[in-house]
Amino acid sequence: FGADLGAEKFIDIKCRYAGIVPSAVVIVATVRALKMHGGVSKTELAAENIAALEKGFENLKKHIENIKKFGLPAVVSINKFSTDTDAEISRLMELCRLEGVEASICEVWEKGGEGGIDLAQKVIEACEKENNFHFLYDVNDSIKAKIEKIAKQIYGAKGVVYTAKAEKEIQRLEELGLDKYPICMAKTQYSLSD
């Protein structure tokens, strides 16, 4: 799952210029990834660990919140591994329900198309829900306002601090009349977890 960098760029840049209005979003997650976000090392992922799953769910919860900020319905696709326990899957399904999103166990790797029928049905249902799609920012906002909206609303930053070099570059872009375009922000893979 990566409803920060990828989804934000797709929605605020690609959808804006292509005239695309998504019907719904599928956020892909695994119990393994959530346990790693909860502090479990790769060598311990096979062991059941509900506490780590719950702690790691905070990361997925933020991705769910991000998609909701665009006014889109979401479904969480849980890619099931053979080491996932019934208790872990059940708890993850419950945590998703508490956030107001449907979750589906996806087993297409093991079962082919049959393993994705429930997910497909839930995506169809999500597509039929009310869609209040909107962009995170207006391209006519200032460069700094757009950067601040992305940083605060998508990444959870408290604020943005600019280097002198960045300030100078922003001023140059404004002078060239290039300040009314979307922002294409780069980040590290640790932007939410650090």
Short mmCIF file of C-alpha atoms in Angstrom, two decimals:
data_model
loop_
_atom_site.label_atom_id
_atom_site.label_comp_id
_atom_site.label_asym_id
_atom_site.label_seq_id
_atom_site.Cartn_x
_atom_site.Cartn_y
_atom_site.Cartn_z
CA PHE A 1 0.00 0.00 0.00
CA GLY A 2 1.18 3.47 -0.81
CA ALA A 3 -1.74 5.86 -0.75
CA ASP A 4 0.61 8.71 0.00
CA LEU A 5 3.11 9.15 -2.83
CA GLY A 6 1.52 7.13 -5.62
CA ALA A 7 -2.13 7.91 -5.01
CA GLU A 8 -1.56 11.60 -4.33
CA LYS A 9 0.40 12.04 -7.56
CA PHE A 10 -2.09 9.97 -9.57
CA ILE A 11 -5.03 11.97 -8.25
CA ASP A 12 -3.59 15.48 -8.10
CA ILE A 13 -1.59 15.26 -11.34
CA LYS A 14 -2.73 12.42 -13.62
CA CYS A 15 -6.48 12.68 -12.91
CA ARG A 16 -6.39 16.46 -13.17
CA TYR A 17 -4.78 16.51 -16.62
CA ALA A 18 -6.41 13.38 -18.03
CA GLY A 19 -9.88 14.27 -16.79
CA ILE A 20 -10.12 10.98 -14.90
CA VAL A 21 -12.56 10.63 -12.01
CA PRO A 22 -11.84 7.41 -10.10
CA SER A 23 -14.88 5.43 -8.95
CA ALA A 24 -13.08 3.78 -6.01
CA VAL A 25 -9.63 2.92 -4.71
CA VAL A 26 -8.20 -0.47 -3.75
CA ILE A 27 -5.52 -0.29 -1.06
CA VAL A 28 -3.42 -3.44 -1.02
CA ALA A 29 -2.03 -4.59 2.32
CA THR A 30 -0.51 -7.67 3.91
CA VAL A 31 -0.43 -8.89 7.48
CA ARG A 32 3.33 -9.28 7.07
CA ALA A 33 3.85 -5.63 6.11
CA LEU A 34 1.66 -4.41 8.95
CA LYS A 35 3.58 -6.53 11.47
CA MET A 36 6.84 -5.09 10.11
CA HIS A 37 5.39 -1.58 10.58
CA GLY A 38 4.58 -2.77 14.10
CA GLY A 39 8.24 -3.53 14.77
CA VAL A 40 8.55 -7.22 13.89
CA SER A 41 11.77 -8.30 12.17
CA LYS A 42 11.62 -10.23 8.88
CA THR A 43 12.76 -13.39 10.64
CA GLU A 44 9.78 -13.30 13.03
CA LEU A 45 6.98 -12.60 10.55
CA ALA A 46 5.65 -16.17 10.52
CA ALA A 47 4.77 -16.04 14.23
CA GLU A 48 1.32 -14.77 15.15
CA ASN A 49 1.57 -11.27 16.61
CA ILE A 50 -1.72 -9.42 17.01
CA ALA A 51 -0.13 -6.59 19.03
CA ALA A 52 2.37 -5.81 16.25
CA LEU A 53 -0.40 -6.02 13.66
CA GLU A 54 -2.47 -3.48 15.62
CA LYS A 55 0.53 -1.18 16.04
CA GLY A 56 1.40 -1.46 12.34
CA PHE A 57 -2.21 -0.84 11.36
CA GLU A 58 -1.62 2.83 12.18
CA ASN A 59 0.27 3.03 8.88
CA LEU A 60 -2.60 1.50 6.88
CA LYS A 61 -5.07 3.69 8.76
CA LYS A 62 -3.23 6.78 7.49
CA HIS A 63 -3.47 5.51 3.91
CA ILE A 64 -7.21 4.96 4.37
CA GLU A 65 -7.55 8.50 5.76
CA ASN A 66 -5.59 9.87 2.80
CA ILE A 67 -7.93 8.29 0.26
CA LYS A 68 -10.95 9.63 2.14
CA LYS A 69 -9.45 13.15 1.82
CA PHE A 70 -10.03 12.89 -1.93
CA GLY A 71 -13.70 11.96 -1.38
CA LEU A 72 -13.25 8.45 -2.73
CA PRO A 73 -14.59 5.15 -1.39
CA ALA A 74 -11.92 2.54 -0.65
CA VAL A 75 -11.59 -1.21 -0.26
CA VAL A 76 -8.62 -2.85 1.46
CA SER A 77 -7.34 -5.92 -0.36
CA ILE A 78 -5.53 -8.20 2.08
CA ASN A 79 -3.04 -10.28 0.11
CA LYS A 80 -3.01 -13.47 2.17
CA PHE A 81 0.17 -15.38 2.94
CA SER A 82 0.21 -18.98 4.20
CA THR A 83 1.73 -17.77 7.48
CA ASP A 84 -1.18 -15.40 8.24
CA THR A 85 -3.27 -16.76 11.07
CA ASP A 86 -7.05 -16.67 11.22
CA ALA A 87 -6.81 -14.44 14.29
CA GLU A 88 -4.57 -11.94 12.45
CA ILE A 89 -6.84 -11.84 9.41
CA SER A 90 -9.93 -11.48 11.58
CA ARG A 91 -8.39 -8.62 13.57
CA LEU A 92 -7.26 -6.82 10.42
CA MET A 93 -10.75 -7.14 8.92
CA GLU A 94 -12.21 -5.69 12.13
CA LEU A 95 -9.73 -2.79 12.20
CA CYS A 96 -10.67 -1.92 8.63
CA ARG A 97 -14.39 -2.03 9.49
CA LEU A 98 -13.73 0.34 12.41
CA GLU A 99 -12.23 2.78 9.87
CA GLY A 100 -15.34 2.52 7.72
CA VAL A 101 -13.84 0.55 4.85
CA GLU A 102 -14.55 -2.92 3.56
CA ALA A 103 -11.70 -5.40 3.47
CA SER A 104 -11.36 -8.52 1.40
CA ILE A 105 -9.02 -11.47 1.64
CA CYS A 106 -7.34 -11.78 -1.74
CA GLU A 107 -5.98 -15.21 -2.66
CA VAL A 108 -5.50 -14.91 -6.41
CA TRP A 109 -1.88 -16.06 -6.19
CA GLU A 110 -3.01 -19.39 -4.74
CA LYS A 111 -6.50 -19.79 -6.23
CA GLY A 112 -6.44 -17.76 -9.43
CA GLY A 113 -9.58 -15.82 -10.33
CA GLU A 114 -11.64 -17.68 -7.72
CA GLY A 115 -9.44 -16.11 -5.04
CA GLY A 116 -10.46 -12.61 -6.12
CA ILE A 117 -14.24 -12.91 -6.42
CA ASP A 118 -14.99 -11.37 -3.02
CA LEU A 119 -12.62 -8.48 -3.73
CA ALA A 120 -14.21 -7.89 -7.13
CA GLN A 121 -17.68 -7.81 -5.57
CA LYS A 122 -16.59 -5.34 -2.89
CA VAL A 123 -14.94 -3.11 -5.50
CA ILE A 124 -18.17 -3.10 -7.53
CA GLU A 125 -20.09 -2.12 -4.40
CA ALA A 126 -17.57 0.62 -3.61
CA CYS A 127 -17.90 1.96 -7.17
CA GLU A 128 -21.65 2.23 -6.64
CA LYS A 129 -21.23 4.35 -3.49
CA GLU A 130 -21.46 8.12 -3.47
CA ASN A 131 -18.30 9.64 -4.85
CA ASN A 132 -17.30 13.14 -3.73
CA PHE A 133 -14.07 13.17 -5.70
CA HIS A 134 -11.96 16.31 -5.40
CA PHE A 135 -8.33 17.31 -5.58
CA LEU A 136 -6.29 18.03 -2.47
CA TYR A 137 -5.44 21.55 -3.63
CA ASP A 138 -6.22 24.11 -6.29
CA VAL A 139 -3.42 24.57 -8.83
CA ASN A 140 -3.89 28.32 -8.43
CA ASP A 141 -2.76 28.08 -4.79
CA SER A 142 0.77 29.29 -4.16
CA ILE A 143 3.61 26.79 -4.43
CA LYS A 144 4.10 26.91 -0.67
CA ALA A 145 0.38 26.43 0.01
CA LYS A 146 0.32 23.33 -2.22
CA ILE A 147 3.46 21.93 -0.62
CA GLU A 148 2.06 22.57 2.85
CA LYS A 149 -1.25 20.84 2.04
CA ILE A 150 0.54 17.74 0.78
CA ALA A 151 3.03 17.68 3.66
CA LYS A 152 0.44 18.21 6.39
CA GLN A 153 -2.59 16.39 5.04
CA ILE A 154 -0.96 13.43 3.29
CA TYR A 155 2.27 12.90 5.24
CA GLY A 156 1.15 14.22 8.63
CA ALA A 157 3.88 16.87 8.91
CA LYS A 158 3.49 19.63 11.47
CA GLY A 159 4.94 22.16 9.07
CA VAL A 160 7.38 22.81 6.26
CA VAL A 161 10.81 24.44 6.60
CA TYR A 162 12.51 25.71 3.46
CA THR A 163 16.23 26.05 2.86
CA ALA A 164 17.49 29.29 1.37
CA LYS A 165 18.09 27.43 -1.91
CA ALA A 166 14.48 26.19 -1.97
CA GLU A 167 13.14 29.68 -1.22
CA LYS A 168 15.17 31.04 -4.12
CA GLU A 169 13.92 28.32 -6.48
CA ILE A 170 10.28 28.95 -5.49
CA GLN A 171 10.76 32.65 -6.17
CA ARG A 172 12.31 31.86 -9.56
CA LEU A 173 9.40 29.55 -10.50
CA GLU A 174 6.92 32.25 -9.51
CA GLU A 175 8.76 34.85 -11.59
CA LEU A 176 8.69 32.50 -14.60
CA GLY A 177 4.94 31.99 -14.18
CA LEU A 178 5.37 28.30 -13.41
CA ASP A 179 3.65 28.40 -10.02
CA LYS A 180 0.19 27.31 -11.24
CA TYR A 181 1.09 23.68 -11.88
CA PRO A 182 0.58 20.69 -9.58
CA ILE A 183 3.34 19.76 -7.17
CA CYS A 184 5.22 16.52 -7.85
CA MET A 185 6.72 15.81 -4.43
CA ALA A 186 9.50 13.30 -3.81
CA LYS A 187 9.89 11.48 -0.50
CA THR A 188 11.64 8.58 1.13
CA GLN A 189 9.87 5.29 1.82
CA TYR A 190 9.92 6.25 5.51
CA SER A 191 7.78 9.38 5.19
CA LEU A 192 4.91 7.99 7.27
CA SER A 193 6.82 5.70 9.60
CA ASP A 194 9.55 8.14 10.65
#
